[in-house]
Every structure is written in structure tokens, then in C-alpha cells.
Amino acid sequence: MAIQFDPGTRTFVLRTRNTTYQMQVDGRGRLLHLYYGRAIGTGDLVGLYPPADHGFSPDWYPFRLMRGVSPDVLPLEYTGFNVGDFRLCCVIARDANGAAGADFLYESHEILPGKYSLAGLPAAHDEDNEAETLCIRLRDPINGLELTLFYGVFADQDVITRAARLTNGGAGVIRLEKAASLCLDLPFGRWDLIHFHGRHAMERQMQRVPLSNDIQTVSSTRGASSHHHNPFVILCDHQATEEHGLCYGVMPVYSGSHRTDIEVDQNGLVRLVSGIQDQGFSWTLEPGAQFDAPEVLLACSADGLGALSRIYHRFLRRNICRGQFRFARRPVLINNWEATYFDFNTEKICHIAEKAAALGVEMLVLDDGWFGKRDDDNSGLGDWYVNENKLPGGLRPLIARINALGMKFGIWIEPEMVSEDSDLYRAHPDWALALPGRAPAMGRNQLVLDLGRPEVVDYLAERIRTLLRDNPINYVKWDMNRNMSDVYSRVLPPDRQGEAAHRYMLGVYRLLETLTGEFPDVLFEGCAGGGGRFDAGMLAYFPQIWCSDDTDAIERLTIQYGTSFGYPVSAMGAHVSACPNHQTGRSTPLWTRAVVAMSGTFGYELDLNRLSEEEAAEVTAQIETFKRDYRLIQDGDYYRLTDPAEEPRFVAWEFAAPDQALINLVVTHPEANARPLHLWLRGLDPDALYRVERLDLHGCARVCDETVPEETPARLGAVFSGSTLMYAGYTLPQLFGDYPSVQMHLVRLADAAARA
Ligand code: DGJ
């Protein structure tokens, strides 16, 4: 049993393979948080929090003469509001009198096999019947607001999911002005916050800062999880490294505006509250109505940041992603966006496809511009009908030609948006979000459809259903190219406008649930101007997400590095594009671009006809390499070998499986009189022997290694013990030139061979 309850002490203990989570109902019925961390045995944890009288921390009324029993100092599972705890709160609930108070007391609980689900929201699933659920019911006896806390315990995976349901069990209307998913109190320790900020075309830049004695916030108000602040944070021990130290991950399964606040209180307790963004939010609960706050995935590792990442990688692939593609090899694709932008027709696309097919590419993806009046990004969104000026006869003849080349066919759509210059907008101007009487802010000259309206979702479902039914389409790239402003829904009454942004997300999820359910054979890739909605919520529908509109291999190194803290490589859309790169103007060797894209879903986004014969041959070799290494890359354990903050010269990462490993390295700053390119490998069996099976030095103007002639790749065939490679390390030959890269494949020798 992963979940235990001791009725004597009213203590709940949740156990995963390496962690323990403990809480207790105290004498008054409050649900205290006692512990979350490395696995522990028995012992009275209440003793960790002895009563202490702190000035200006008020006591609950019954304890007013005792003093020292304040809601302002105790660690809690979920907070009330306005009843004496001045720290971050989870909920603001206003009753019909305008009074905002909440104080939840324990009523009952249930321990159930399997995993709970949430109304209309993505959440972890339990296809392998490995989870247990704990539901704890609490209630505010004054206003009748009920709180159900959900805990999904995935013991083998070291993940605990949490969610909160608020139900109006009273007689009057209750207005929620904040409804967070969870509170996580860490009473002791010195912690750093790691978060992933960025901007369009430079997403998920990892930043690590010590917690300070204030409130730190990671949030988005953009109606999307955003390029700017990814909804994933880590709290780690001040001393934690990739390999050592306690770390906690907090990952909301939500794709809209979010907010995570972290406060260090007067006693040093760290309180983290995470969930839907409360700025502009409200939700009216009529008697009997309920509100589900999105799920959050909690993980804890005592073995450093690398181990924490690997927990999330496994969990997102197994328990968030769904359908046949979560473990399947995705086709190597060619996308025409950077090859043609809007300027294409059937012949041009087929010309690109023919070359791609000849080189081994498996799918053509037709990006933006195939529909409506869409010769640039000023018009056409919403008109999901083929533009026959570009594609005479429609999609079918084009797809037939692509299929005749032995390739699958994929298509781009951006259903959540509408252009003012479109038939859809002319027919339904009121479907777009806009504040009454105000000209809306325009992003990419387009507006956001109000997916909080059921008829809009139904319309879009029907249009896309028709597109996918009428045409043999194997893949859909689902884009979203602006953030949400002017949030106002014409179908909501004035006092419910605070619901519009979340209702939009519920509409998006319903649309995605419908379409991915009806078309299980279609591979969906998420996108929001690159990685503007790269989150666990989207991964419940899209097993992969376009990582960034920045396809420059060197910039991608830091983007993919930051992304790797929470998300698996199977989710990271990555392509080889042309040089000079369209975003940065930089030139990098073709092989280096491929090495970077291979640590993602892998594809091409350029006109391969423009390559030299030598480069074209490289493309074929790259595709073969990717296919050969695919299982190791996707199923192997991912290790970051370098930290860009400490090693500015090169970036290295590794995929390790029990029988082999692949080490990747890209030189980002070549040096004169260079210092050694030395790596300590990870994830190997220290007692096993490994042979260097392949050592591919790519894009090097010259290799300097005096121990071997240039033609013989250095140390090919050499045998090392795992302990040697991990503890003494491995030094690569010096590489010259712009951005060379290395892939080194190690194969574990069979035990018999190792003994010989
Ligand atoms: C933004 C995406 O990230 C690009 O890859 C491309 O699909 C464009 N949108 C098309 O408008």
C-alpha cells in the first residue's frame, strides 16, 4: 500500500520508491503538512513543530489563552484565507455578504485504487494500474465551502500528483477569486529556485537563484503557459548539483495563465503555492457547483537535478502522453516553412518532397499558407478551406503525389485564431475575444477566438474533423501565434467575466480531447510560435511540441538544455534548417545541426534541393544515424554533462541504456591554444567494460590528436571500464573550426567478452 492512514494519530503517509510524504489532521481538524522528502521510517513528526508564540501571529479563537497555536506558522496542506495565516494563500472565496474567509476542517477521506480524474482537464493517467488515490475532504463550517484534496501516488515512479476541488456546499453563492492547485510547505532547509524564463525564439532559459526573504513569482498572464515563464519550477538544496542533493519539482498540468509563488516566512519555512493565475480570475459557484483546479505533478529526488529530470521524462512519456505515439518512432519529416514561407504551390512542394524522399525523409509537412486567403500572415486564419490558387484540385492530388514518393503527409493548422480579413470573422465577429468599445490589441494581426463558447469549439471540431476525414493526413501541427489580451467573452454575464480565460482553456482541452480521440492514428504536434505552450497540459494531447522558432543549432543547445530539466527529448520538436540560419544569420556545420536536432523529434526544414551533393549524402547518413540510435536516444536515460553557466566552451549530453551509451558534444566557442575537451560520463555500470564503437567527429576543419593519425578517428575500438569513464573521464581530441560536434557511441561488452 502506497497510502496509509493511522486512525489513532490521524496521520496519512504516502510512500513512493524513494520518498515519503506525511500529513496529519490535528486536534482541531486542520490538515497539517508534516514532511515530504527522502524516504523515512516511523517517528513522531509533529514534534518537529512545537507550539511557539510568535508576535503578531494570531491564535485560533479556542486557543486564545494558550497562545502559540497560530495558523501563521504551521505547515499546511492547503491554506484557508483571512483567518490568521498571513502567508501565501491558496484560495480567496467571497460569500454573498461579501465576506471572504475560508478555514477548512477535516471531514473524511477515501483511499482508492487507480488514479482520480478531473472534470475537463488533462491529468496523469494510469494505464498500467500502478497508482493509488487519496481523497481528503475538508469543509469550512461557516460558508459551507468544501475542499477535496486529491493525491495520486505513483510509487514506482516517485511521483505524487495533486489537485484540489472546491464545491459550494452552502446555501448562498460563493465567488472564488483565487483557487490554487496546491500548497507545498518546506519548513526547514536552504533552497534555491530554478525556473525557466525566456521570450519568443529563446524559451526555457534555466535560471537558478537563491530564495530570498520575500515572495518570488513565476507566472504568465498571457492565456498560454508562455515562452516567458514555463510552468515548471524546481526547489533544490542550495548545495544540489546534477548528481547530488535534494530537489523538488512542481509542474502544473495546465496550458493557460499560471502562477507559482514562493515565500520564505518569518521562521524560514518555504511556502510554494501553484495553480491558475489569479490576476483577473474569478469563478462563481452556485450552491452545489464545483470547480476543479488543475493537477500538479510533484516529484522529489535526493540524487540531484539529473535524477529529478529523469523522473519527469519517464512520467510525462508514460503517464501524461497518450496514444500510440508516446513510445513510437516518429517519422523523420521535412517541413516547408523555412524553405518557402507562404510562397509555394503544389509543384514547389512536390519538388522539395521528391528530393527529401530520395534522401530518406519519411513525411512532408505542409506548413502555414495552404488555406483561405493566406499569402502572408495578415489574413485567412479561420478559413480552413484549401487555397486552390496554390493547390489546384485541393489537398488530395498533392497528398497522392507525396504518398507516391513513399512519404506520409502532415499539415499545419492554427484553429484557435481568426484574422479580421477572413470569411469566418466576417460571419462571426462576436466569436473573437474583445473588450466592449475598445479596439483590441493585435498580435501578428490576428485575434483569439473565444473557445469558452461551446458553439465555437463545436464549429472548429467539425471543420478539422472534415479536413482530417476528407484527406489522408498523418500528422497535424497545431499552432497558436499570439497571446490572449482583451479577454472578454460576449456570452458571459458581467459578474462572470473573470471566468473567460479559464473557460477558454477548458474549450481548448475539449477540442483537443475530441479530435485526438477521433483520430488516434494522427500524430499531433503542439506549437505556439515555437515553444510558447510547452507544458504538461499540452503533452496530454500532443506527444511532441515544436520547441522553438529558433532553429539555430547553437541557440537550440541552451533552449533544449533548459527544456530537458522537465521534459523528455521525445517531446522536443527539433529540425535541421538552412544556413545562414534564418533567425540568427549564423552558419554551423550540417552535421552539428543534425546532432542537435537528433536529441529531439528530428526533421528538416529547408529546401534540400539547395544542398551540394556532398551535403545531400550527409543528410542520408544523418537519417540512418538517427534511425539506428533512435531507441537509445528516446528510451535511454538522459544526462546533462555540462552546465552552460560553468562551461562556456562546449555543451555535452549523454543517453545511457544498460547496454550502450551515446555521448554528444558541440563546441560552442573554439579556443586558440585550447584547453582539453574533457568529460566525465554518467549512468554507466562502473564494473562493466565499454568499447568505443563509434567516434564521429563532425564539421571539424582539422583534428589535433598527436596520438593517432588524422584518418583514424581517435581511440576507436578502445575499451574502458565504466568507472574509468565516469570517474577519470574521457578527453576528446582537440577540434578546430566553427561549431564542430562529436558523437561517441559506447557499447557495453558482454560479460564473457569482458572477462576474456
Ligand atoms: C510559428 C511556428 O512556430 C512556425 O514553425 C511556423 O509554423 C509559423 N508559425 C507559421 O505561421
Short mmCIF file of N, CA, C and O and ligand atoms in Angstrom, two decimals, residues 200 335 337 342 367-368 374 412 414 444 477 479 481 527-530 546 548-549 605, ligand 1:
data_model
loop_
_atom_site.label_atom_id
_atom_site.label_comp_id
_atom_site.label_asym_id
_atom_site.label_seq_id
_atom_site.Cartn_x
_atom_site.Cartn_y
_atom_site.Cartn_z
N HIS A 200 9.98 34.80 -27.07
CA HIS A 200 9.78 34.10 -28.33
C HIS A 200 11.15 33.79 -28.95
O HIS A 200 12.03 34.65 -28.98
N ASN A 335 9.65 19.89 -43.24
CA ASN A 335 8.63 20.93 -43.11
C ASN A 335 9.01 22.06 -44.07
O ASN A 335 10.17 22.44 -44.15
N TRP A 337 8.21 25.24 -43.98
CA TRP A 337 8.09 26.63 -43.52
C TRP A 337 9.33 27.45 -43.86
O TRP A 337 9.27 28.42 -44.61
N PHE A 342 5.29 31.57 -47.12
CA PHE A 342 3.94 31.48 -47.71
C PHE A 342 3.98 31.26 -49.23
O PHE A 342 2.95 31.08 -49.86
N ASP A 367 3.22 23.50 -44.11
CA ASP A 367 3.03 24.46 -43.01
C ASP A 367 2.04 25.54 -43.42
O ASP A 367 1.25 25.38 -44.38
N ASP A 368 2.06 26.63 -42.74
CA ASP A 368 1.14 27.76 -42.90
C ASP A 368 1.02 28.20 -44.36
O ASP A 368 2.02 28.27 -45.07
N ARG A 374 -4.36 33.40 -47.86
CA ARG A 374 -3.24 33.37 -46.91
C ARG A 374 -1.92 33.45 -47.66
O ARG A 374 -1.20 32.44 -47.82
N TRP A 412 -0.35 21.84 -41.27
CA TRP A 412 -0.34 22.87 -40.21
C TRP A 412 -1.73 23.48 -40.06
O TRP A 412 -2.39 23.76 -41.06
N GLU A 414 -4.02 26.40 -37.31
CA GLU A 414 -3.99 27.28 -36.13
C GLU A 414 -5.44 27.60 -35.75
O GLU A 414 -5.93 28.72 -35.89
N ARG A 444 0.33 39.53 -34.29
CA ARG A 444 0.51 39.00 -35.65
C ARG A 444 -0.72 39.32 -36.52
O ARG A 444 -1.14 38.53 -37.36
N LYS A 477 0.23 19.75 -37.22
CA LYS A 477 0.97 20.71 -36.38
C LYS A 477 -0.03 21.78 -35.96
O LYS A 477 -0.53 22.52 -36.80
N ASP A 479 -0.81 25.06 -34.20
CA ASP A 479 -0.06 26.26 -33.82
C ASP A 479 -0.95 27.24 -33.06
O ASP A 479 -2.19 27.12 -33.04
N ASN A 481 -0.40 31.49 -32.42
CA ASN A 481 0.63 32.50 -32.65
C ASN A 481 0.40 33.87 -32.03
O ASN A 481 0.95 34.86 -32.52
N CYS A 527 2.36 23.50 -30.91
CA CYS A 527 3.23 24.61 -31.28
C CYS A 527 2.54 25.88 -30.83
O CYS A 527 1.31 25.97 -30.87
N ALA A 528 3.29 26.85 -30.40
CA ALA A 528 2.72 28.17 -30.14
C ALA A 528 3.82 29.17 -30.46
O ALA A 528 4.56 29.59 -29.58
N GLY A 529 3.98 29.46 -31.76
CA GLY A 529 5.11 30.28 -32.17
C GLY A 529 6.38 29.66 -31.62
O GLY A 529 7.19 30.32 -30.98
N GLY A 530 6.55 28.36 -31.85
CA GLY A 530 7.61 27.60 -31.20
C GLY A 530 7.11 27.08 -29.88
O GLY A 530 6.02 26.51 -29.79
N TRP A 546 6.69 21.68 -30.85
CA TRP A 546 7.78 22.42 -31.51
C TRP A 546 8.47 23.28 -30.45
O TRP A 546 7.85 24.11 -29.81
N SER A 548 10.97 25.52 -30.37
CA SER A 548 11.27 26.95 -30.50
C SER A 548 11.26 27.33 -31.97
O SER A 548 11.62 26.51 -32.83
N ASP A 549 10.90 28.57 -32.26
CA ASP A 549 11.05 29.06 -33.63
C ASP A 549 12.50 29.38 -33.95
O ASP A 549 12.82 29.73 -35.08
N GLU A 605 13.97 21.32 -42.19
CA GLU A 605 13.12 22.47 -42.51
C GLU A 605 13.90 23.40 -43.42
O GLU A 605 14.33 24.48 -43.04
C1 DGJ B 1 5.01 29.64 -35.91
C2 DGJ B 1 5.63 28.27 -35.91
O1 DGJ B 1 6.38 28.08 -34.78
C3 DGJ B 1 6.43 28.12 -37.18
O2 DGJ B 1 7.12 26.90 -37.17
C4 DGJ B 1 5.51 28.21 -38.34
O3 DGJ B 1 4.60 27.15 -38.31
C5 DGJ B 1 4.77 29.53 -38.31
N1 DGJ B 1 4.15 29.75 -37.05
C6 DGJ B 1 3.73 29.59 -39.40
O4 DGJ B 1 2.97 30.71 -39.32
#
